[in-house]
Short mmCIF file of C-alpha atoms and ligand atoms in Angstrom, two decimals:
data_model
loop_
_atom_site.label_atom_id
_atom_site.label_comp_id
_atom_site.label_asym_id
_atom_site.label_seq_id
_atom_site.Cartn_x
_atom_site.Cartn_y
_atom_site.Cartn_z
CA MET A 1 0.00 0.00 0.00
CA THR A 2 1.48 3.34 -1.07
CA PRO A 3 0.45 6.34 0.99
CA SER A 4 -0.89 8.81 -1.52
CA ASN A 5 -2.33 11.43 0.75
CA THR A 6 -1.55 14.87 -0.52
CA THR A 7 -2.58 18.32 0.51
CA ASN A 8 -3.11 21.35 -1.63
CA THR A 9 -4.93 24.62 -1.25
CA VAL A 10 -7.66 25.93 -3.49
CA GLY A 11 -9.28 29.33 -3.71
CA GLU A 12 -6.28 31.61 -3.35
CA PRO A 13 -6.67 34.58 -0.97
CA SER A 14 -6.71 36.95 -3.93
CA THR A 15 -9.81 35.30 -5.43
CA PRO A 16 -12.21 38.16 -6.14
CA ARG A 17 -15.49 38.04 -4.24
CA GLN A 18 -18.44 37.52 -6.48
CA SER A 19 -20.89 39.79 -4.78
CA THR A 20 -21.17 42.77 -2.54
CA GLN A 21 -21.33 40.64 0.60
CA GLN A 22 -18.57 41.37 3.12
CA ALA A 23 -16.28 38.69 4.54
CA ILE A 24 -17.60 36.97 7.66
CA GLU A 25 -14.71 38.38 9.71
CA LEU A 26 -15.88 41.93 8.88
CA ILE A 27 -19.54 41.09 9.44
CA LEU A 28 -18.77 39.81 12.94
CA LEU A 29 -16.46 42.75 13.63
CA ARG A 30 -19.17 45.22 12.70
CA GLN A 31 -21.68 43.42 14.88
CA TRP A 32 -19.28 43.59 17.82
CA ALA A 33 -18.52 47.24 17.10
CA SER A 34 -22.20 48.09 17.18
CA TYR A 35 -22.43 46.73 20.72
CA ILE A 36 -19.47 48.34 22.46
CA LYS A 37 -19.05 51.80 23.89
CA THR A 38 -15.53 52.29 22.56
CA PRO A 39 -15.60 54.32 19.32
CA ILE A 40 -14.57 52.22 16.30
CA TRP A 41 -14.00 52.69 12.58
CA ILE A 42 -13.78 49.74 10.18
CA THR A 43 -12.33 50.04 6.68
CA SER A 44 -12.07 47.66 3.76
CA ALA A 45 -8.71 46.54 2.30
CA ASP A 46 -8.73 49.49 -0.09
CA GLY A 47 -9.31 52.05 2.64
CA TYR A 48 -13.02 52.46 2.19
CA LEU A 49 -14.78 53.29 5.43
CA LEU A 50 -17.35 50.53 5.90
CA PHE A 51 -18.69 51.38 9.32
CA PHE A 52 -18.32 53.50 12.43
CA ASN A 53 -20.34 52.98 15.57
CA GLU A 54 -22.49 55.39 17.58
CA PRO A 55 -19.76 56.34 20.09
CA ALA A 56 -17.56 57.31 17.10
CA GLU A 57 -20.41 59.44 15.75
CA GLN A 58 -20.30 61.49 18.93
CA ILE A 59 -16.61 62.35 18.46
CA ILE A 60 -16.75 63.31 14.79
CA GLY A 61 -20.27 64.76 14.79
CA ILE A 62 -21.44 62.72 11.79
CA ARG A 63 -24.04 59.98 11.87
CA PHE A 64 -23.21 56.78 9.98
CA GLY A 65 -26.85 56.36 9.08
CA GLU A 66 -26.67 59.67 7.21
CA SER A 67 -23.19 59.48 5.73
CA GLY A 68 -23.10 55.78 4.87
CA PRO A 69 -19.87 54.11 3.71
CA MET A 70 -17.33 56.39 1.98
CA PRO A 71 -13.59 56.72 1.34
CA VAL A 72 -11.82 57.47 4.63
CA ASN A 73 -10.21 60.59 3.15
CA GLU A 74 -13.62 62.00 2.37
CA LEU A 75 -14.82 61.51 5.92
CA VAL A 76 -11.61 62.91 7.38
CA SER A 77 -12.08 66.05 5.28
CA ARG A 78 -15.38 66.74 7.03
CA PHE A 79 -13.79 67.59 10.38
CA GLU A 80 -10.49 68.92 11.65
CA ILE A 81 -7.69 66.72 12.87
CA ARG A 82 -4.45 67.98 14.48
CA ASP A 83 -1.58 66.22 16.15
CA GLU A 84 -1.37 66.27 19.91
CA TYR A 85 0.47 69.61 19.82
CA GLY A 86 -2.11 71.25 17.58
CA ALA A 87 -0.14 71.08 14.30
CA PRO A 88 -1.84 69.92 11.06
CA ILE A 89 -1.36 66.23 10.20
CA GLU A 90 -1.32 64.54 6.80
CA ALA A 91 -4.19 62.12 6.14
CA GLN A 92 -1.78 59.33 5.22
CA ALA A 93 -0.06 59.64 8.61
CA LEU A 94 -3.25 58.82 10.52
CA PRO A 95 -3.16 55.40 12.23
CA LEU A 96 -5.96 53.92 10.14
CA ALA A 97 -4.24 54.99 6.91
CA VAL A 98 -0.97 53.44 8.11
CA ALA A 99 -2.72 50.19 9.07
CA VAL A 100 -4.29 49.94 5.59
CA ALA A 101 -1.33 51.09 3.50
CA GLN A 102 1.51 49.50 5.43
CA ARG A 103 -0.41 46.63 7.03
CA LYS A 104 1.03 47.28 10.44
CA PRO A 105 -0.38 48.60 13.72
CA ALA A 106 -0.14 52.33 14.41
CA HIS A 107 -0.92 54.56 17.36
CA SER A 108 -1.28 58.36 17.68
CA ARG A 109 -2.51 61.01 20.05
CA LEU A 110 -4.63 63.49 18.15
CA ARG A 111 -7.04 66.34 18.55
CA VAL A 112 -10.30 66.17 16.65
CA ARG A 113 -12.83 68.93 16.13
CA ALA A 114 -16.28 68.28 14.72
CA VAL A 115 -18.07 71.06 12.86
CA GLY A 116 -19.00 73.76 15.36
CA GLY A 117 -17.42 71.87 18.23
CA GLU A 118 -14.29 72.13 20.29
CA TYR A 119 -11.07 70.11 19.94
CA VAL A 120 -11.28 66.73 21.68
CA PRO A 121 -7.99 65.04 22.61
CA ILE A 122 -8.08 61.39 21.55
CA ALA A 123 -5.75 58.43 21.38
CA VAL A 124 -6.17 56.20 18.31
CA THR A 125 -4.86 52.68 17.78
CA ALA A 126 -5.34 50.99 14.42
CA PHE A 127 -4.71 47.38 13.41
CA PRO A 128 -4.76 45.64 10.05
CA ILE A 129 -7.30 42.80 9.90
CA GLU A 130 -6.11 39.46 8.60
CA GLY A 131 -8.74 36.80 8.08
CA GLN A 132 -8.48 33.05 7.70
CA GLY A 133 -5.68 32.07 5.36
CA GLY A 134 -3.98 35.43 5.87
CA ARG A 135 -6.49 37.31 3.68
CA PHE A 136 -5.99 41.05 4.17
CA LEU A 137 -9.50 42.35 4.77
CA GLY A 138 -9.05 45.92 5.97
CA ALA A 139 -8.29 47.70 9.20
CA VAL A 140 -9.93 48.71 12.43
CA ALA A 141 -9.26 51.82 14.51
CA MET A 142 -10.33 52.26 18.11
CA PHE A 143 -10.49 55.67 19.77
CA TRP A 144 -10.10 56.77 23.35
CA GLU A 145 -10.90 60.21 24.62
CA ASP A 146 -7.61 61.23 26.23
CA ARG A 147 -9.22 63.31 28.92
CA LYS A 148 -10.70 60.06 30.28
CA ALA A 149 -7.19 58.76 30.90
CA MET B 1 -28.54 16.86 -10.41
CA LYS B 2 -29.90 14.37 -7.92
CA ALA B 3 -29.75 15.01 -4.16
CA VAL B 4 -30.27 12.47 -1.39
CA LEU B 5 -30.48 13.44 2.28
CA TRP B 6 -28.69 10.63 4.14
CA GLY B 7 -28.49 12.44 7.49
CA THR B 8 -30.38 15.57 8.53
CA ARG B 9 -29.97 15.62 12.32
CA GLY B 10 -27.82 18.25 14.02
CA SER B 11 -25.30 18.07 16.83
CA LEU B 12 -25.76 14.46 17.90
CA GLY B 13 -27.04 11.24 16.38
CA SER B 14 -30.56 10.75 17.72
CA ALA B 15 -32.09 7.47 16.64
CA SER B 16 -35.25 6.66 18.55
CA ALA B 17 -38.92 5.85 18.05
CA GLU B 18 -39.57 9.62 18.04
CA THR B 19 -37.18 10.36 15.17
CA VAL B 20 -37.93 7.70 12.55
CA VAL B 21 -39.49 10.17 10.07
CA TYR B 22 -36.90 12.96 10.17
CA GLY B 23 -34.11 10.56 10.99
CA GLY B 24 -31.42 10.25 13.60
CA ASP B 25 -28.24 10.34 11.49
CA THR B 26 -26.19 13.54 11.39
CA SER B 27 -25.39 15.72 8.37
CA SER B 28 -24.63 14.01 5.10
CA VAL B 29 -26.02 14.77 1.64
CA GLU B 30 -25.21 13.09 -1.66
CA LEU B 31 -25.29 14.99 -4.95
CA VAL B 32 -24.96 13.17 -8.27
CA THR B 33 -24.67 15.10 -11.53
CA SER B 34 -25.96 13.92 -14.90
CA ARG B 35 -22.37 12.93 -15.79
CA GLY B 36 -22.18 10.77 -12.68
CA THR B 37 -19.98 13.04 -10.55
CA ILE B 38 -20.56 12.17 -6.90
CA LEU B 39 -20.29 14.97 -4.36
CA VAL B 40 -20.77 14.16 -0.69
CA LEU B 41 -21.62 17.08 1.58
CA ASP B 42 -20.35 16.42 5.11
CA ALA B 43 -19.47 13.15 6.78
CA GLY B 44 -21.88 12.94 9.68
CA SER B 45 -23.13 9.52 10.71
CA GLY B 46 -25.36 9.45 7.60
CA VAL B 47 -22.28 9.05 5.40
CA ARG B 48 -21.89 5.39 6.38
CA ARG B 49 -25.00 4.31 4.47
CA LEU B 50 -24.22 6.80 1.70
CA GLY B 51 -20.81 5.20 1.23
CA ALA B 52 -22.32 1.73 1.11
CA ALA B 53 -24.59 2.87 -1.74
CA VAL B 54 -21.75 4.16 -3.94
CA PRO B 55 -21.56 1.88 -7.02
CA ALA B 56 -18.54 -0.44 -7.05
CA ASP B 57 -17.29 0.81 -10.42
CA VAL B 58 -17.03 4.46 -9.34
CA LYS B 59 -13.51 5.84 -9.78
CA ARG B 60 -13.71 9.03 -7.73
CA VAL B 61 -15.74 10.53 -4.88
CA ASP B 62 -15.45 14.12 -3.60
CA LEU B 63 -16.31 14.79 0.02
CA LEU B 64 -16.89 18.44 0.91
CA LEU B 65 -16.74 19.17 4.63
CA THR B 66 -18.32 22.40 5.85
CA HIS B 67 -16.37 22.28 9.11
CA LEU B 68 -14.83 19.83 11.52
CA HIS B 69 -17.36 19.73 14.35
CA MET B 70 -17.90 16.13 15.35
CA ASP B 71 -21.43 15.81 13.98
CA HIS B 72 -20.01 16.57 10.50
CA ILE B 73 -17.03 14.21 10.53
CA GLN B 74 -17.96 11.37 12.84
CA GLY B 75 -18.92 9.15 9.91
CA LEU B 76 -15.56 9.67 8.19
CA GLY B 77 -14.00 6.51 9.55
CA PHE B 78 -17.01 4.51 8.33
CA PHE B 79 -17.08 5.90 4.79
CA GLY B 80 -16.40 2.81 2.70
CA PRO B 81 -14.92 4.46 -0.42
CA MET B 82 -12.00 5.82 1.64
CA TYR B 83 -10.79 2.26 2.23
CA ASN B 84 -11.10 1.23 -1.42
CA PRO B 85 -7.79 1.65 -3.29
CA ASN B 86 -9.69 1.69 -6.59
CA ILE B 87 -11.58 4.83 -5.63
CA GLU B 88 -9.91 8.23 -5.39
CA THR B 89 -11.45 10.05 -2.45
CA HIS B 90 -10.90 13.79 -2.38
CA VAL B 91 -11.64 15.44 0.95
CA TRP B 92 -12.24 19.20 0.83
CA GLY B 93 -12.61 21.33 3.95
CA PRO B 94 -12.03 24.77 5.42
CA ALA B 95 -8.47 26.05 5.47
CA SER B 96 -7.21 27.19 8.84
CA THR B 97 -4.43 29.53 9.83
CA ASN B 98 -2.94 26.93 12.16
CA ALA B 99 -2.84 23.51 10.54
CA THR B 100 -3.74 21.71 7.32
CA LEU B 101 -7.04 19.93 6.89
CA ARG B 102 -5.18 16.61 6.89
CA THR B 103 -3.48 17.40 10.20
CA ARG B 104 -6.70 18.53 11.84
CA LEU B 105 -8.62 15.46 10.66
CA SER B 106 -5.77 13.29 11.91
CA ARG B 107 -6.65 14.32 15.44
CA TYR B 108 -9.86 12.33 15.05
CA LEU B 109 -8.55 9.62 12.69
CA SER B 110 -5.83 8.36 15.03
CA PRO B 111 -5.65 6.44 18.32
CA PRO B 112 -6.95 6.69 20.93
CA LEU B 113 -10.04 8.26 19.29
CA PHE B 114 -10.05 5.94 16.26
CA PRO B 115 -8.01 2.84 15.43
CA VAL B 116 -7.28 3.77 11.80
CA CYS B 117 -4.89 6.60 10.89
CA VAL B 118 -5.16 8.93 7.91
CA ARG B 119 -1.88 7.53 6.58
CA ASP B 120 -3.48 4.06 6.39
CA LEU B 121 -6.09 5.23 3.88
CA PRO B 122 -5.01 4.07 0.42
CA ASN B 123 -6.14 6.71 -2.07
CA VAL B 124 -7.20 9.86 -0.27
CA PHE B 125 -6.34 13.45 -1.18
CA PHE B 126 -6.92 16.51 0.99
CA HIS B 127 -7.69 20.02 -0.18
CA ASP B 128 -7.67 23.08 2.11
CA VAL B 129 -10.40 25.35 0.79
CA MET B 130 -10.33 29.13 0.91
CA PRO B 131 -13.22 31.35 -0.17
CA GLY B 132 -13.43 31.15 -3.94
CA THR B 133 -14.59 28.96 -6.80
CA PHE B 134 -13.24 25.67 -8.09
CA GLU B 135 -14.34 22.89 -10.41
CA ILE B 136 -14.92 19.22 -9.70
CA ASP B 137 -15.55 17.56 -13.06
CA ASP B 138 -18.83 19.06 -14.32
CA ALA B 139 -19.70 20.78 -11.02
CA THR B 140 -18.67 24.32 -10.07
CA ILE B 141 -18.23 24.82 -6.35
CA THR B 142 -18.17 28.20 -4.63
CA ALA B 143 -17.14 28.28 -1.00
CA ASP B 144 -17.18 31.07 1.55
CA PHE B 145 -16.71 31.31 5.29
CA ILE B 146 -20.00 31.72 7.12
CA CYS B 147 -21.11 32.57 10.64
CA HIS B 148 -20.55 29.54 12.88
CA PRO B 149 -17.96 28.92 15.63
CA ASP B 150 -14.61 27.71 14.18
CA PRO B 151 -13.85 28.14 10.47
CA THR B 152 -16.93 26.95 8.59
CA LEU B 153 -17.68 26.99 4.87
CA GLY B 154 -20.96 27.32 3.06
CA TYR B 155 -20.98 25.64 -0.36
CA ARG B 156 -22.78 26.56 -3.54
CA ILE B 157 -22.83 23.75 -6.08
CA GLU B 158 -23.72 24.47 -9.69
CA ALA B 159 -24.20 21.69 -12.23
CA ASP B 160 -26.72 20.55 -14.83
CA GLY B 161 -28.07 24.09 -15.12
CA ALA B 162 -29.12 24.15 -11.47
CA SER B 163 -27.73 25.35 -8.14
CA ILE B 164 -27.83 24.07 -4.57
CA ALA B 165 -26.53 25.91 -1.50
CA TYR B 166 -25.58 23.91 1.56
CA MET B 167 -25.25 25.59 4.96
CA PRO B 168 -26.14 23.07 7.66
CA ASP B 169 -24.64 25.10 10.53
CA HIS B 170 -25.23 28.80 10.10
CA GLU B 171 -26.32 31.74 12.23
CA PRO B 172 -26.73 34.65 9.81
CA ALA B 173 -28.84 36.50 12.36
CA LEU B 174 -25.78 37.11 14.52
CA GLY B 175 -24.32 39.51 12.00
CA ALA B 176 -27.37 40.72 10.20
CA GLU B 177 -30.06 41.03 12.84
CA LEU B 178 -32.37 38.82 10.82
CA PRO B 179 -35.29 38.90 10.45
CA TYR B 180 -35.54 42.53 11.45
CA ARG B 181 -32.97 44.40 9.36
CA PRO B 182 -31.92 42.25 6.42
CA ASP B 183 -29.08 43.72 4.38
CA PRO B 184 -27.36 41.50 1.80
CA GLU B 185 -23.99 43.24 2.19
CA TRP B 186 -23.85 42.44 5.90
CA THR B 187 -25.53 39.04 5.89
CA SER B 188 -23.31 35.98 6.24
CA GLY B 189 -23.81 33.43 3.50
CA TYR B 190 -25.71 35.74 1.16
CA CYS B 191 -23.35 35.30 -1.80
CA ILE B 192 -23.54 31.52 -1.43
CA ALA B 193 -27.32 31.35 -1.29
CA ARG B 194 -28.28 34.19 -3.63
CA GLY B 195 -30.83 32.97 -6.15
CA VAL B 196 -30.15 29.24 -5.78
CA ASP B 197 -32.73 26.71 -6.83
CA VAL B 198 -32.45 24.85 -3.51
CA LEU B 199 -31.11 26.03 -0.17
CA ILE B 200 -30.37 23.35 2.43
CA HIS B 201 -30.11 25.33 5.65
CA ASP B 202 -29.79 25.10 9.40
CA ALA B 203 -33.17 25.28 11.16
CA GLN B 204 -32.13 23.92 14.52
CA TYR B 205 -34.11 25.98 16.98
CA THR B 206 -37.58 27.18 17.76
CA GLU B 207 -37.82 30.95 18.35
CA ALA B 208 -37.85 30.40 22.11
CA GLU B 209 -34.82 28.08 22.01
CA TYR B 210 -32.80 30.57 19.95
CA LEU B 211 -33.08 33.18 22.69
CA THR B 212 -31.01 31.02 25.02
CA HIS B 213 -28.59 29.90 22.28
CA VAL B 214 -27.50 33.18 20.68
CA GLY B 215 -23.97 32.79 19.33
CA TRP B 216 -24.07 28.99 19.26
CA GLY B 217 -23.95 29.11 15.48
CA HIS B 218 -27.47 27.98 14.55
CA SER B 219 -30.73 29.48 13.35
CA SER B 220 -34.34 29.53 14.33
CA MET B 221 -36.89 28.57 11.70
CA ARG B 222 -37.99 32.19 11.39
CA GLN B 223 -34.43 33.38 10.82
CA THR B 224 -33.94 30.67 8.21
CA THR B 225 -37.04 31.68 6.28
CA ALA B 226 -35.97 35.35 6.51
CA PHE B 227 -32.54 34.41 5.14
CA ALA B 228 -34.11 32.36 2.32
CA THR B 229 -36.38 35.30 1.47
CA LEU B 230 -33.45 37.73 1.41
CA ALA B 231 -31.45 35.39 -0.82
CA GLU B 232 -34.46 34.85 -3.12
CA VAL B 233 -34.05 31.08 -3.24
CA GLY B 234 -36.40 28.79 -5.15
CA GLN B 235 -36.81 26.17 -2.44
CA LEU B 236 -35.79 25.81 1.18
CA VAL B 237 -34.97 22.49 2.82
CA SER B 238 -34.85 22.65 6.62
CA PHE B 239 -31.84 20.81 8.04
CA HIS B 240 -29.72 20.09 11.15
CA HIS B 241 -32.72 19.38 13.36
CA ASP B 242 -32.11 19.64 17.08
CA PRO B 243 -31.59 16.22 18.73
CA SER B 244 -34.39 16.97 21.17
CA HIS B 245 -36.97 17.66 18.45
CA SER B 246 -39.35 14.75 17.83
CA ASP B 247 -41.05 13.95 14.54
CA SER B 248 -44.34 15.36 15.82
CA MET B 249 -42.70 18.62 16.86
CA LEU B 250 -40.90 18.96 13.51
CA GLU B 251 -44.12 18.17 11.61
CA GLU B 252 -45.88 20.89 13.55
CA ILE B 253 -43.14 23.42 12.66
CA ALA B 254 -43.18 22.33 9.00
CA GLU B 255 -46.96 22.62 8.83
CA LYS B 256 -46.78 26.18 10.11
CA ILE B 257 -44.18 27.18 7.52
CA SER B 258 -45.89 25.38 4.64
CA THR B 259 -49.16 27.19 5.23
CA ASP B 260 -47.55 30.64 5.43
CA GLU B 261 -49.09 32.53 2.52
CA ASN B 262 -46.32 35.13 2.54
CA LEU B 263 -43.64 32.59 1.73
CA ARG B 264 -41.86 33.48 -1.51
CA PHE B 265 -40.25 30.06 -2.00
CA LYS B 266 -41.28 26.43 -1.80
CA PHE B 267 -40.59 24.79 1.54
CA PHE B 268 -39.97 21.20 2.23
CA PRO B 269 -38.79 19.69 5.49
CA GLY B 270 -35.44 17.89 5.43
CA LYS B 271 -36.27 14.26 6.18
CA GLU B 272 -33.72 11.48 6.11
CA GLY B 273 -33.92 9.40 2.93
CA VAL B 274 -35.60 12.10 0.86
CA GLU B 275 -34.39 12.33 -2.74
CA PHE B 276 -35.01 15.25 -5.08
CA HIS B 277 -33.87 16.42 -8.50
CA VAL B 278 -32.93 19.87 -9.77
CA GLY B 279 -32.00 20.86 -13.32
CA ARG B 280 -30.95 18.18 -15.79
CA CYS B 281 -30.78 14.80 -14.20
CA CYS B 282 -29.02 11.50 -14.31
ZN1 ZN C 301 -23.53 20.61 13.17
ZN1 ZN C 302 -21.04 22.99 13.88
#
């Protein structure tokens, strides 16, 4: 008897999805995000903002139900972001942008001002999201109001 | 394409006088295309009798595992074709970040849990499946991860001009808040089930039971019909019946669904031994 067991992998990670349905990892992440009090943003692999939860709405002054999904840059342009010392900061230097573009975690202390509001000091940590089989699915950023610290 | 339901019970084999109609064997479904391609969906205890019915002159059998929970693999060691050196058995199952399918199945197919090892099987090939589409002879298979604890695939099988989706363990309501706020983009399994002729789907719980089993990876009948409506399927087959549900209880549930005038698809209850045909047939 000759052992002939072999293993191979089908459906490479780059296989394009055939519909608009999100990956299960993102579906579960969004569900979790909608339940927790910590503000969260979730983006797709190409930096498209898929979801932010109600606590995040309070910081940026925009309701997800009204804005819907959009490119992160477009959302960022709707309010003011400074570094922790009050200097302007490039969009691509923001933690979420780093997590998407460079696929590595990033952390920053920032100040955010919604339209008509005052600057809120926040800490942001972003992580790339890898799904089963190492599929790069996007990134998640969690916010913390620094004055709570 | 011909389909035979060899095992429709969920979680645990449940043979008794109360389960003779719906059956006591766990998940296993046989699909045969008009060209004679044999696809076996899951290897629950029902796969033993399925294997015994495979014609002796068959050269190849493909076994597609949705996931490795015991009720979906416990029949593996009793699947006759795997011991026949004249039959190529291809075992397909969810890829994992930690170990190959072969390695993970070896945990079960090795002492002390089972006397036969994977390496003793004469003509078996393993395939770690990622989301995507692949061909098995004249059948096109699309797989995607779906909402259930531990990596679990839903399969869409297209052949003979027809399509069947198979999701025996699935809790789409956990991500999509079915049946209240259905949204295809955020509903697990949607791209697998969309527009299929037949959807074989988890219907483990009553509405009351689901409330105490949220996150266990299964659906209530109402969630299943909401999912089938969202996916615009042609027919729904209820599947993965709870071990505690008797024939009379399941008949009562089926009667309720069948008489629902708002149903936009045909419903038939998944009973062990049932055979049906979709598209061109053998
Ligand atoms: Zn199961
Ligand atoms: Zn399971």
